[in-house]
Coordinates of C-alpha atoms in Angstrom, one line a residue:
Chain W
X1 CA 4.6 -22.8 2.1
X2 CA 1.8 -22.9 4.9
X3 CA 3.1 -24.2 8.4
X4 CA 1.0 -27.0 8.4
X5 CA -0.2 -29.8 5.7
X6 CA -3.1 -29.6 4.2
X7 CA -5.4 -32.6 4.7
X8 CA -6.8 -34.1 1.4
X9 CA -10.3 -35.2 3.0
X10 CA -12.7 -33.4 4.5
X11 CA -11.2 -30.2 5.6
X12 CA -14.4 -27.8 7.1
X13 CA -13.4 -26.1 10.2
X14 CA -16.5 -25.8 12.8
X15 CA -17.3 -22.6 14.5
X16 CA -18.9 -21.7 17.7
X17 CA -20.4 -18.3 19.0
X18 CA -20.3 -17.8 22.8
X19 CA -22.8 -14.8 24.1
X20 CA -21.1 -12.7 21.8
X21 CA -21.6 -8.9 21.5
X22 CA -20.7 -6.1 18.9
X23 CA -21.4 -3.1 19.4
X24 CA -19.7 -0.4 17.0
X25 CA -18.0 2.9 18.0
X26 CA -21.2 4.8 17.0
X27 CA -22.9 3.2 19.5
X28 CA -25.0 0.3 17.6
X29 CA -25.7 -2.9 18.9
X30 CA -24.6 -5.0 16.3
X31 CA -24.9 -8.2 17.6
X32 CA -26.8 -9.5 21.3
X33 CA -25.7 -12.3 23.3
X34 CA -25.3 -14.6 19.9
X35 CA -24.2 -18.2 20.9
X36 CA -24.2 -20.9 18.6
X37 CA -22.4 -23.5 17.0
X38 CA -21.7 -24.3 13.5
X39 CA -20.6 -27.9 12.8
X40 CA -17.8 -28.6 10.6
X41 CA -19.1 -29.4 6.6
X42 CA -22.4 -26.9 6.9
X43 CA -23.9 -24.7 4.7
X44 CA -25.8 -21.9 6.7
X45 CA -27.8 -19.1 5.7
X46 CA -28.3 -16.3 7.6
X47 CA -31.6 -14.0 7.0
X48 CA -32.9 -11.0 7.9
X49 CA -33.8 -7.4 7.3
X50 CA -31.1 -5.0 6.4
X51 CA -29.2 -3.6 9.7
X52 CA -30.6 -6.9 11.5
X53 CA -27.0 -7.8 11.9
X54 CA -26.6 -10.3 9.2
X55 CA -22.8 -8.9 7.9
X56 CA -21.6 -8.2 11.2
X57 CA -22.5 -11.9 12.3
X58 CA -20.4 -12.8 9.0
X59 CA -17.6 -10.2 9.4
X60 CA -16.8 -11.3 13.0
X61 CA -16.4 -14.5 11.8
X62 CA -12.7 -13.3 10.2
X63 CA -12.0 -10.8 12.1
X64 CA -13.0 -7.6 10.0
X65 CA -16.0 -6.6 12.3
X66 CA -14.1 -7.2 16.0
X67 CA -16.5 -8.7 18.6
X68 CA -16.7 -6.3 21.8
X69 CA -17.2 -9.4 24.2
X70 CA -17.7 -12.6 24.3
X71 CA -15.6 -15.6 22.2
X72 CA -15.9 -17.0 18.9
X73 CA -14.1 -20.3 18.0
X74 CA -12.7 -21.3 14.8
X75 CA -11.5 -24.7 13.9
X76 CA -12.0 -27.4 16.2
X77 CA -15.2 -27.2 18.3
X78 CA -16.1 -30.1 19.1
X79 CA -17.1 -31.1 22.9
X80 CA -14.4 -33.1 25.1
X81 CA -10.8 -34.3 23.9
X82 CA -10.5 -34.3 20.1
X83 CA -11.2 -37.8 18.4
X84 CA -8.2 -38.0 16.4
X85 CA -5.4 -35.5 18.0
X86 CA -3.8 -33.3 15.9
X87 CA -5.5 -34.1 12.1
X88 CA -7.9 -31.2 12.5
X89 CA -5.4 -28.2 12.0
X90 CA -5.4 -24.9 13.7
X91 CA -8.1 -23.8 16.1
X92 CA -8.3 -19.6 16.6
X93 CA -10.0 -17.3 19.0
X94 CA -10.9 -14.1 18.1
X95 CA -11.0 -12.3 21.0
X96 CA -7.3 -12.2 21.5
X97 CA -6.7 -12.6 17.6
X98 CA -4.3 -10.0 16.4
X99 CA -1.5 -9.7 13.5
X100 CA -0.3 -12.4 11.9
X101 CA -2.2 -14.8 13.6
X102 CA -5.1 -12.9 12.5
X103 CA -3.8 -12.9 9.0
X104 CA -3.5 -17.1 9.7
X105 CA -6.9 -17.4 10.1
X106 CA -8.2 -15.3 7.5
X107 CA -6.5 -17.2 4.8
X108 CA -8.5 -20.3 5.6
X109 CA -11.4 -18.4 5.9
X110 CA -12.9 -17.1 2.4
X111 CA -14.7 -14.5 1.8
X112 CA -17.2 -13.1 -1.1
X113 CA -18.9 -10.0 -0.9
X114 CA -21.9 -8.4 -2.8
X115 CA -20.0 -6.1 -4.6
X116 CA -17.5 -8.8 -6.0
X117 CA -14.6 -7.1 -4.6
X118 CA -12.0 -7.3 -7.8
X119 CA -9.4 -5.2 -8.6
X120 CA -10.9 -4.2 -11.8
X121 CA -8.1 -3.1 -13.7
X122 CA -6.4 -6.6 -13.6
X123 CA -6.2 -9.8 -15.2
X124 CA -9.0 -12.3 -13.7
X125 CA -6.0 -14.8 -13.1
X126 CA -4.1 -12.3 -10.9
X127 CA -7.7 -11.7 -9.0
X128 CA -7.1 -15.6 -8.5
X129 CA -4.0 -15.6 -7.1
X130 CA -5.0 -12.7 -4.5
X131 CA -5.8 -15.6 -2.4
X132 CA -2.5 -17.2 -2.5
X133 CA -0.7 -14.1 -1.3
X134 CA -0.8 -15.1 2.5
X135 CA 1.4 -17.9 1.4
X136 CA 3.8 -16.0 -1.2
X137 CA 6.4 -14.0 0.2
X138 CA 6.7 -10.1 0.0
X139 CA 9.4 -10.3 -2.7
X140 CA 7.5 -12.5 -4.6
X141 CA 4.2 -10.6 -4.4
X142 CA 5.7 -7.0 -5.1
X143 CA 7.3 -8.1 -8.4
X144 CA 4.6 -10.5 -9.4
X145 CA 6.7 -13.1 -9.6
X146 CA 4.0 -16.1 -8.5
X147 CA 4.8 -19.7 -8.2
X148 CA 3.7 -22.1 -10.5
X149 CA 2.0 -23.9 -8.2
X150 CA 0.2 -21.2 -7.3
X151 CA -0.9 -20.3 -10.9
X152 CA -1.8 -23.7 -11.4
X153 CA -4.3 -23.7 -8.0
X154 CA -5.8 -20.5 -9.3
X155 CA -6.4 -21.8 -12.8
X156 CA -7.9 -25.0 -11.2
X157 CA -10.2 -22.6 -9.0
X158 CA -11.4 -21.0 -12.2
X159 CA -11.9 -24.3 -13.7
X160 CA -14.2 -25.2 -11.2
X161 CA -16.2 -22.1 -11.4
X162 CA -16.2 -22.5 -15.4
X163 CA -14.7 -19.4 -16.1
X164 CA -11.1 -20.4 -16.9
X165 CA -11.5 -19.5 -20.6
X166 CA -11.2 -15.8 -19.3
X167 CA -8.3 -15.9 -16.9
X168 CA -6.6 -13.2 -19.1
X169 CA -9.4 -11.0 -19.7
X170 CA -9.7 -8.1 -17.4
X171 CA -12.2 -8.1 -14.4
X172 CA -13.9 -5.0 -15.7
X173 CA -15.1 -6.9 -19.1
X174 CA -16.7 -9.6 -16.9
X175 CA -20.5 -9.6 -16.5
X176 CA -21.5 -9.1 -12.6
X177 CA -22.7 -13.2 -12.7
X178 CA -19.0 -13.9 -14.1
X179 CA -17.2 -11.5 -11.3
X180 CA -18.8 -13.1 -8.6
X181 CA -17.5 -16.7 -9.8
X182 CA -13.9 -14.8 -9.8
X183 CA -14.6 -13.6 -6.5
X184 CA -15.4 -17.3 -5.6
X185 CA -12.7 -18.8 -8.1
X186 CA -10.2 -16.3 -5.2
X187 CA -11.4 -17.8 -2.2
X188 CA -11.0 -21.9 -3.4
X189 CA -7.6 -20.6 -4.5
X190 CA -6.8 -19.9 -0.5
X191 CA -7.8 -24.0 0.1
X192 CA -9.8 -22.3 3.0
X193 CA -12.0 -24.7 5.9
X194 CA -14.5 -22.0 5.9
X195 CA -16.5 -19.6 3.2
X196 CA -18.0 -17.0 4.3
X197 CA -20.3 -14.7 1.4
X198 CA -22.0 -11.8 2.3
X199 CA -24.9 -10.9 0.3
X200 CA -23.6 -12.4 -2.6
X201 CA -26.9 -12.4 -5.1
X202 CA -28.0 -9.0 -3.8
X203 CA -26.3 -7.1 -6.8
X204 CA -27.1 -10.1 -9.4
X205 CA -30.4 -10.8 -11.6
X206 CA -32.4 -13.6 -10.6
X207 CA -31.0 -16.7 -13.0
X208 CA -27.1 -15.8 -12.2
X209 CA -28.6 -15.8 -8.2
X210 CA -29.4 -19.0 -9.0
X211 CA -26.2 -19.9 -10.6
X212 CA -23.7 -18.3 -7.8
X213 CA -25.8 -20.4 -5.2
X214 CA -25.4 -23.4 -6.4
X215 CA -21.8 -22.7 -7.3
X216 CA -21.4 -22.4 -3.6
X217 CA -23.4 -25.5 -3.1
X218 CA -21.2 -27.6 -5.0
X219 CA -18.5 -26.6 -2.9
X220 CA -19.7 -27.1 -0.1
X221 CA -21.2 -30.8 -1.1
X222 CA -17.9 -31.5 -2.9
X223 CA -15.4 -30.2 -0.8
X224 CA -16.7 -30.3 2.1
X225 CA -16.0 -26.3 3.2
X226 CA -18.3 -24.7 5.7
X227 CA -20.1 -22.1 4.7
X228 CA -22.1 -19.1 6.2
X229 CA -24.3 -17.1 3.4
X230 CA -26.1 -14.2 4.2
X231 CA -29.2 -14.0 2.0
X232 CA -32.3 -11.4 1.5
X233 CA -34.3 -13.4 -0.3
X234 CA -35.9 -15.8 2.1
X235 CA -37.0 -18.7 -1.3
X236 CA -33.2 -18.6 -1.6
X237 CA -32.2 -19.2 2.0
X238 CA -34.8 -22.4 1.7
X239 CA -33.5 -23.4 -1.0
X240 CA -29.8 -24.0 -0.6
X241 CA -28.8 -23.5 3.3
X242 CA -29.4 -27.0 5.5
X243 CA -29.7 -24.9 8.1
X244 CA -31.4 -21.4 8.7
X245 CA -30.4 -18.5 11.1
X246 CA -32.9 -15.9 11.8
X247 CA -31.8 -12.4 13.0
X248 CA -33.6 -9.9 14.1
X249 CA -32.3 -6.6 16.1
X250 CA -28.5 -8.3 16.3
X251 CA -30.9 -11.4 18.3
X252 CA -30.9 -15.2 16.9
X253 CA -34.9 -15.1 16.7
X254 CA -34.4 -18.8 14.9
X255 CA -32.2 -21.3 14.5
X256 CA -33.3 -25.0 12.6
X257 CA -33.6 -26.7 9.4
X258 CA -33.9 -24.0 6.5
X259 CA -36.5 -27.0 5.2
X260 CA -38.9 -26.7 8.2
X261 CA -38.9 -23.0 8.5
X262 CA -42.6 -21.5 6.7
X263 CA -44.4 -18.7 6.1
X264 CA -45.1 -17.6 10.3
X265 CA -41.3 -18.4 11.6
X266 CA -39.9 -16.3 8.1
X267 CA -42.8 -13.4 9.4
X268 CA -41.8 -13.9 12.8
X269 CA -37.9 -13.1 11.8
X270 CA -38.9 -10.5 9.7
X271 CA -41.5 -9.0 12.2
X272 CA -44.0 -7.9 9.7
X273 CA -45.6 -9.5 7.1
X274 CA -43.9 -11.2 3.9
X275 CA -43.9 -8.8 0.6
X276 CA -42.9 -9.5 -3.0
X277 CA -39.2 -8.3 -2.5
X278 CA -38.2 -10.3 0.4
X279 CA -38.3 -13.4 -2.1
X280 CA -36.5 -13.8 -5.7
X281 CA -39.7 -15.6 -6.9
X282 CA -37.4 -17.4 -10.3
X283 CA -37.2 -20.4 -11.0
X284 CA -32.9 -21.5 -11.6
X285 CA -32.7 -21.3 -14.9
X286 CA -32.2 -24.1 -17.0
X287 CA -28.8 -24.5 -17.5
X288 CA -26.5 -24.4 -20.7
Chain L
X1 CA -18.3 35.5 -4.9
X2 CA -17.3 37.3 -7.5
X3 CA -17.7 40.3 -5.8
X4 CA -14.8 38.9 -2.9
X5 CA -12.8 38.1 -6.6
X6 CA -13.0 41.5 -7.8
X7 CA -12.2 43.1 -4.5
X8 CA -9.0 40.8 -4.2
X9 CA -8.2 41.8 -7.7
X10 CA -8.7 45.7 -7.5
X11 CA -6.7 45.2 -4.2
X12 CA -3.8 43.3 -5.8
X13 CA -3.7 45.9 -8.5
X14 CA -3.6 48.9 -6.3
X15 CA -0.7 47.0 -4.1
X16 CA 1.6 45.8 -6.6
X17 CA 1.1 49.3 -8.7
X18 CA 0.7 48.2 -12.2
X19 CA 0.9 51.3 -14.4
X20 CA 0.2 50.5 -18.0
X21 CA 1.6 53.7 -19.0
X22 CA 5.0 51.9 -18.4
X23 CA 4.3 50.0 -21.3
X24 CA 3.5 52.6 -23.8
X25 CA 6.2 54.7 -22.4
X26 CA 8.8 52.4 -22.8
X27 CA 7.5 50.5 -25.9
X28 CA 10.4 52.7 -28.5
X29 CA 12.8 51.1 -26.1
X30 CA 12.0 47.6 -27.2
X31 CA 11.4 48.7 -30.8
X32 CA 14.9 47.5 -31.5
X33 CA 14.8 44.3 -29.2
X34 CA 11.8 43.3 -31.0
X35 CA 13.4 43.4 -34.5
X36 CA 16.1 41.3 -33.4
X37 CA 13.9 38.6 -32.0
X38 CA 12.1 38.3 -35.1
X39 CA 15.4 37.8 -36.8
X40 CA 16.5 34.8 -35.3
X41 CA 20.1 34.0 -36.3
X42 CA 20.2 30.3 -37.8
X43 CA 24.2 30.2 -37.7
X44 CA 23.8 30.1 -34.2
X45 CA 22.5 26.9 -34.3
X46 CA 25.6 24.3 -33.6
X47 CA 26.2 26.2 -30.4
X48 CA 22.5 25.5 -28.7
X49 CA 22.4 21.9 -29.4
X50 CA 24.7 20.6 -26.5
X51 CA 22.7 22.8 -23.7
X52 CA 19.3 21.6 -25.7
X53 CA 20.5 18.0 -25.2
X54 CA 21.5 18.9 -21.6
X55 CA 18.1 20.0 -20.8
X56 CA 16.3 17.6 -22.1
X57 CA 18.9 14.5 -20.7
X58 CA 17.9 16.6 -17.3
X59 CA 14.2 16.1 -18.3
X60 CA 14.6 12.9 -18.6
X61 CA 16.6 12.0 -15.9
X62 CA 14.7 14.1 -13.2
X63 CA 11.4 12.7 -13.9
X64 CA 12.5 9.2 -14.3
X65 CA 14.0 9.5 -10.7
X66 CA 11.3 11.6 -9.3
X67 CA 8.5 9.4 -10.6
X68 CA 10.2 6.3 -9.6
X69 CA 10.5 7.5 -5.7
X70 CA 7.3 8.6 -5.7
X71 CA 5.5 5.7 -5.9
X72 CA 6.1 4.0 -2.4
X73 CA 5.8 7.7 -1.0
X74 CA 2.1 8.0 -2.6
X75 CA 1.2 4.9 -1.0
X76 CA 2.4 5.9 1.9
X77 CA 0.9 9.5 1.9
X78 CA -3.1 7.8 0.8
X79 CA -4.6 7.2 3.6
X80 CA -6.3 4.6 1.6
X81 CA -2.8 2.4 1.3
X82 CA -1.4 3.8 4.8
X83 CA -3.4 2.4 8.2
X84 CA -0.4 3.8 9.6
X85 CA -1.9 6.9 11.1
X86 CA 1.5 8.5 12.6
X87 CA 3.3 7.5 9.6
X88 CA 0.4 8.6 7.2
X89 CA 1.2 12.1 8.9
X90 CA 4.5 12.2 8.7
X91 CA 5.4 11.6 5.4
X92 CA 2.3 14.5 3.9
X93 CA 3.8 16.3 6.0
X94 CA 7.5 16.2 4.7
X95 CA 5.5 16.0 1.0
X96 CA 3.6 19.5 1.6
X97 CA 7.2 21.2 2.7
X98 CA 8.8 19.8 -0.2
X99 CA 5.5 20.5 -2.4
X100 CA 5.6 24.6 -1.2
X101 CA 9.2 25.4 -2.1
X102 CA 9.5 26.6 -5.4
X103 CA 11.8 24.6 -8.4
X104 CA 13.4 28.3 -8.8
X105 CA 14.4 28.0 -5.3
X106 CA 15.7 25.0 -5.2
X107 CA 18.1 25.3 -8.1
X108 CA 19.1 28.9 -6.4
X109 CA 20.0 26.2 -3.1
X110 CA 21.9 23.9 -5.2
X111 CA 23.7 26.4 -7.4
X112 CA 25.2 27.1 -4.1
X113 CA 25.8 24.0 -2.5
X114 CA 27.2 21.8 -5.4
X115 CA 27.6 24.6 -8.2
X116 CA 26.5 25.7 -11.2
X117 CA 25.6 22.6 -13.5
X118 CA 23.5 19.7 -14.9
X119 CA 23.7 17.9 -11.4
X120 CA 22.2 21.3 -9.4
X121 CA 19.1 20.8 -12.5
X122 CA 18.7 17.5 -11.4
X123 CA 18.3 17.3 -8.1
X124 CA 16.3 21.1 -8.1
X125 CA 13.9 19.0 -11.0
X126 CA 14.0 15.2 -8.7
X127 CA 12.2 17.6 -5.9
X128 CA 9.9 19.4 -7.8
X129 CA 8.9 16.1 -9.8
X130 CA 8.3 14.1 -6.1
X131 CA 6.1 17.1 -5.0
X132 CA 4.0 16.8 -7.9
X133 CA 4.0 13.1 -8.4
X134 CA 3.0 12.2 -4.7
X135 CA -0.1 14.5 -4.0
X136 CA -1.7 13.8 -7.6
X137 CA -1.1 10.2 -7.1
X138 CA -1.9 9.4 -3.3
X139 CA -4.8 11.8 -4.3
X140 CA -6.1 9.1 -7.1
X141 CA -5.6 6.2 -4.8
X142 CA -8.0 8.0 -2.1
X143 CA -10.4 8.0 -5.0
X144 CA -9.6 4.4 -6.0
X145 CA -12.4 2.3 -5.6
X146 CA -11.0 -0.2 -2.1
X147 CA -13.0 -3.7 -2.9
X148 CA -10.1 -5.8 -4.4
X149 CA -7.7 -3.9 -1.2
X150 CA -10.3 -5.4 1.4
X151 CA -10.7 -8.9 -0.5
X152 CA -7.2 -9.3 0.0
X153 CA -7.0 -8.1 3.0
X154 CA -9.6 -10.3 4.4
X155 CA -7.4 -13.3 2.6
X156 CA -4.8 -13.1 5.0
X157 CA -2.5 -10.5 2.8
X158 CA -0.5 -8.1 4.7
X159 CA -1.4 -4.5 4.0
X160 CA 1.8 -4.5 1.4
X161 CA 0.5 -7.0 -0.6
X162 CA -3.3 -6.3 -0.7
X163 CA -1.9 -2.7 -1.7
X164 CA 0.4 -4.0 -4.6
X165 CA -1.5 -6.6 -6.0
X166 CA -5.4 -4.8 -5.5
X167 CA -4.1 -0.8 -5.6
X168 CA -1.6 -0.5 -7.8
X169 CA -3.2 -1.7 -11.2
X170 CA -6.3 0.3 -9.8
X171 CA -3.8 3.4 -10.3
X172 CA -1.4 2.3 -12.3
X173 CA -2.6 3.8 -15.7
X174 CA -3.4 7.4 -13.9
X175 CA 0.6 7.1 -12.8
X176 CA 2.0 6.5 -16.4
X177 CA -0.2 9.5 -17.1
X178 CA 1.1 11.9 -14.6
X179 CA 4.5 11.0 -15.3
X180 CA 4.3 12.4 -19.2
X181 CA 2.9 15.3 -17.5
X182 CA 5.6 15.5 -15.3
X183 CA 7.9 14.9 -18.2
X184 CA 6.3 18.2 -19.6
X185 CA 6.5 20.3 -17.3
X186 CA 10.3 19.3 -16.5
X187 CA 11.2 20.6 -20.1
X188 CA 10.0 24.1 -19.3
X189 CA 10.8 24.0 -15.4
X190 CA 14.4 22.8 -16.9
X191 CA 15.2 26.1 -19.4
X192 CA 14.2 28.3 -16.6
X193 CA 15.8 26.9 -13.4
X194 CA 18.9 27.3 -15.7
X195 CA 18.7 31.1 -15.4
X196 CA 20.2 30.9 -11.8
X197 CA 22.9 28.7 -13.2
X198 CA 21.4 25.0 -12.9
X199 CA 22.6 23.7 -16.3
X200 CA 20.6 23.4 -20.0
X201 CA 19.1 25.9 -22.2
X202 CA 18.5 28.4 -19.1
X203 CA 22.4 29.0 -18.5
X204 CA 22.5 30.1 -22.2
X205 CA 19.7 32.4 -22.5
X206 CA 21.3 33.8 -18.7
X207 CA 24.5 34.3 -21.2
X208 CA 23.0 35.3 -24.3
X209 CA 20.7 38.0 -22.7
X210 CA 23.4 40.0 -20.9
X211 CA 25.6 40.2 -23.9
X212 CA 22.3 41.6 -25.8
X213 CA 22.4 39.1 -28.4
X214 CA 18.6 39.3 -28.6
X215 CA 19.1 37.3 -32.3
X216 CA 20.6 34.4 -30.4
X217 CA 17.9 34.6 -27.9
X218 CA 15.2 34.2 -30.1
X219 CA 17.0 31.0 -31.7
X220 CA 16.8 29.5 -28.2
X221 CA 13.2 30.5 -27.6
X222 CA 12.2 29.3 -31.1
X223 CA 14.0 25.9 -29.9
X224 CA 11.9 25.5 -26.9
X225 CA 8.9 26.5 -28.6
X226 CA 9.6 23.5 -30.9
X227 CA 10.5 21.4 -28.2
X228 CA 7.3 21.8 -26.2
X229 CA 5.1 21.2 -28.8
X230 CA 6.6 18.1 -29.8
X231 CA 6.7 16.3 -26.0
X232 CA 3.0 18.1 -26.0
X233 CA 1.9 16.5 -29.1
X234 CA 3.6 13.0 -27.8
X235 CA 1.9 13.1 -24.5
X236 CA -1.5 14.1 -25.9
X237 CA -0.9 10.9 -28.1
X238 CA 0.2 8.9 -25.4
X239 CA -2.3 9.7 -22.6
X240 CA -5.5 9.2 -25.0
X241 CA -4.0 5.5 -25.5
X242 CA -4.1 5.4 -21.9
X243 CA -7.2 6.4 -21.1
X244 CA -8.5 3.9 -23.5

């Protein structure tokens, strides 16, 4: 099983950007200077336009966009000597992050993507259990052979999302609302301290947006798992982050209460004026 | 375009010397061939069933082999399932050398080197099969779509796992397919790499056809005739459940 245990409470890991910078091979400045510092339990949404650097802020956060200087911090960031020693679980750096450590860190660190990401040709149940295959062994996951307890985590993850009547459907006869709660259902199977989703409602109509949000709200109310969302649509970003990040040009242009943030500071992140697609404009339907 | 196609054909034809008059001029030669291969001599029949089995038991035995290896060495040769860019090399590299010698010339190899037989069939047909089998299917995993790979991936999975558990079922149904294809082709690959002596229905026609028992012959054709369009008919079948 995982090196460490598991602790039952609140189990959020913090993270903390130090003048971090990305730029890619090409050339393009990903990311400028970002420094900030995500407390343990949030729910974040990060907005701006396309190419602003929204996924690469989200992609250095587990390691699949590497940061070209600079440190991010993953796990314990809190200022000072720890309050209570060694209850807190593993704290990573990326800079230095490599192999298996890396792999350590990415399975408690979720991820959803906007284009669901599911092998489509599969059962949604062994989609599931993709995020248990950092803690299965290579035997194991090359014959298929999962653990029990493994099956039974993945089913619970599906529970939770409401889609466990189709764990043995295959991914391709899901509806895109119903692949992104697998995609989800994957990540609560890896029992991760973080949740990243990039884009995740960009590929989805505007009542399953609605749906997938608040999906990812209720796990991070009842669970207490951080989560960073990268969102388009600004109404969204209001609606269900606590806290708002603004970039714009790979800069944090703002950074406070997703309540407080109106029409100017939304223009001022955008740098132009609002128009009719940079908000979903429904209402969350009303559900079943 | 098809001008450069017509020149390369004209060319060809001019090199190689094809003389139609050959034909004509020759045809009252095969006059009496050709009677005796439309007389096929049924009695004949008790003697081809062992080397029929034999070819098809080589059939069998080459693809199953062939396919089976072949699937860690597509995954390897994709550079979709291979990050390993030295390795990735390596192994097309090995693929396309095995790939560009012919099945003929391989059975000619292994005539020599462990005899005439069955065994020299299979190992000539094992070769031929991983050729196939590893450039059609690394070729449909660099076309398989890489979402579930890079979930898994970002989950903490090794690049083993994220390729078995998100690649493989992404590819699986295009391998089952190739591998009735491969089963195919093996039938006919298997009667004629047993003209140089590699076992099956080949080593009979070899035997048949110098004694000018053209009657004989055109029992064993007739057989493989039959043959083929049975595994043809099966894999037709088989493939369109597939694809389904």
């Amino acid at each position: 099983m995982s090196g460490h245990h598991d602790d039952d409470g609140a189990r959020g890991a913090g993270i903390r950007f130090e003048h971090v910078n990305v730029t890619y091979p090409n050339g393009y400045q990903g990311l400028r200077d970002v420094s900030l510092t995500i407390e343990p339990g949030e729910m974040v949404a990060v907005v701006g336009l396309s190419g602003a650097g929204k996924s690469t802020l989200v992609r250095t956060i587990n390691g699949l966009v590497p940061i070209t200087s600079g440190e991010i911090t993953v796990g314990d960031v809190s200022d000072g000597a720890a309050a209570d020693g060694a209850a807190a679980g593993e704290t990573y750096r990326l800079s230095t992050l490599r192999g298996a450590a890396q792999r350590r860190l990415r399975s408690e660190v979720g991820m959803v993507f906007q284009s669901f990401n599911l092998a489509r040709r599969t059962t949604v149940l062994n989609n599931v259990l993709v995020g248990r295959l950092h803690h299965t062994p290579t035997w194991r996951s090359l014959l298929g052979a999962w653990r029990a307890d493994d099956v039974e985590l993945a089913m619970q993850a599906l529970e939770r999302v409401e889609i466990v009547q189709k764990a043995y459907s295959n991914a391709s006869e899901l509806s895109g609302g119903q692949q992104q709660r697998v995609a989800i259902a994957r990540t609560l199977a890896q029992q991760p301290r973080v949740i990243l989703a990039d884009e995740p409602v960009a590929s989805l109509d505007p009542p399953t947006s609605h749906v997938v949000m608040r999906d990812l709200q209720r796990i991070n109310a009842d669970l207490g798992i951080t989560v960073v969302v990268n969102l388009h649509f600004l109404d969204l970003a209001r609606r269900y982050g606590q806290r708002m990040i603004g970039l714009r040009a790979g800069e944090v242009v703002y950074d406070g209460p997703a309540a407080d943030a109106d029409e100017s500071t939304l223009e001022e992140i955008y740098g132009r004026s609002l128009t009719a697609e940079d908000v979903l404009d429904a209402p969350p339907a009303v559900l079943e | 375009m098809l001008a450069v196609l017509v020149a390369i054909t004209a060319w060809a034809w001019v090199a190689v010397d094809v003389d139609l008059g050959a034909l004509a001029r020759n045809f009252s030669n095969a006059q009496n061939t050709l009677v005796q291969l439309f007389q096929p001599d049924y009695s004949f029949f008790g003697e081809t069933l062992q080397p029929l089995l034999e070819t098809v038991q080589m059939a069998v035995i080459g693809t199953a082999v062939g396919c089976a290896v072949s699937l860690p060495l597509s995954f390897l040769a994709s550079r979709a399932t291979n990050p390993n860019g030295p390795l990735l090399g390596f192994v097309r590299t090995v693929m396309n050398v095995v790939r560009s010698i012919p099945d003929l010339l391989y059975a000619s190899i292994f005539v020599t080197v462990v005899g005439t037989g069955a065994l020299s069939g299979v190992l000539s047909l094992f070769l031929f099969n991983l050729g196939i089998m590893v450039k059609l299917v690394s070729e449909a995993l660099d076309g398989v779509d890489r979402g579930g790979q890079e979930a898994a991936l970002a989950s903490g999975a090794t690049w083993l796992q994220a390729d078995r558990a998100a690649m493989l079922p992404e590819v699986a149904p295009q391998y089952v397919s190739q591998t009735i294809y491969v089963l195919e082709l093996n039938i006919r690959a298997s009667t004629v790499i047993g003209l140089v002596g590699a076992g099956g229905l080949g080593m009979l026609i070899d035997r048949v056809r110098t004694f000018y028992q053209y009657h004989y012959l055109s029992l064993v054709i007739l057989e493989i005739l039959v043959l083929v369009l049975l595994l043809e008919l099966l894999s037709s079948a088989a493939r369109k459940r597939l694809v389904r």
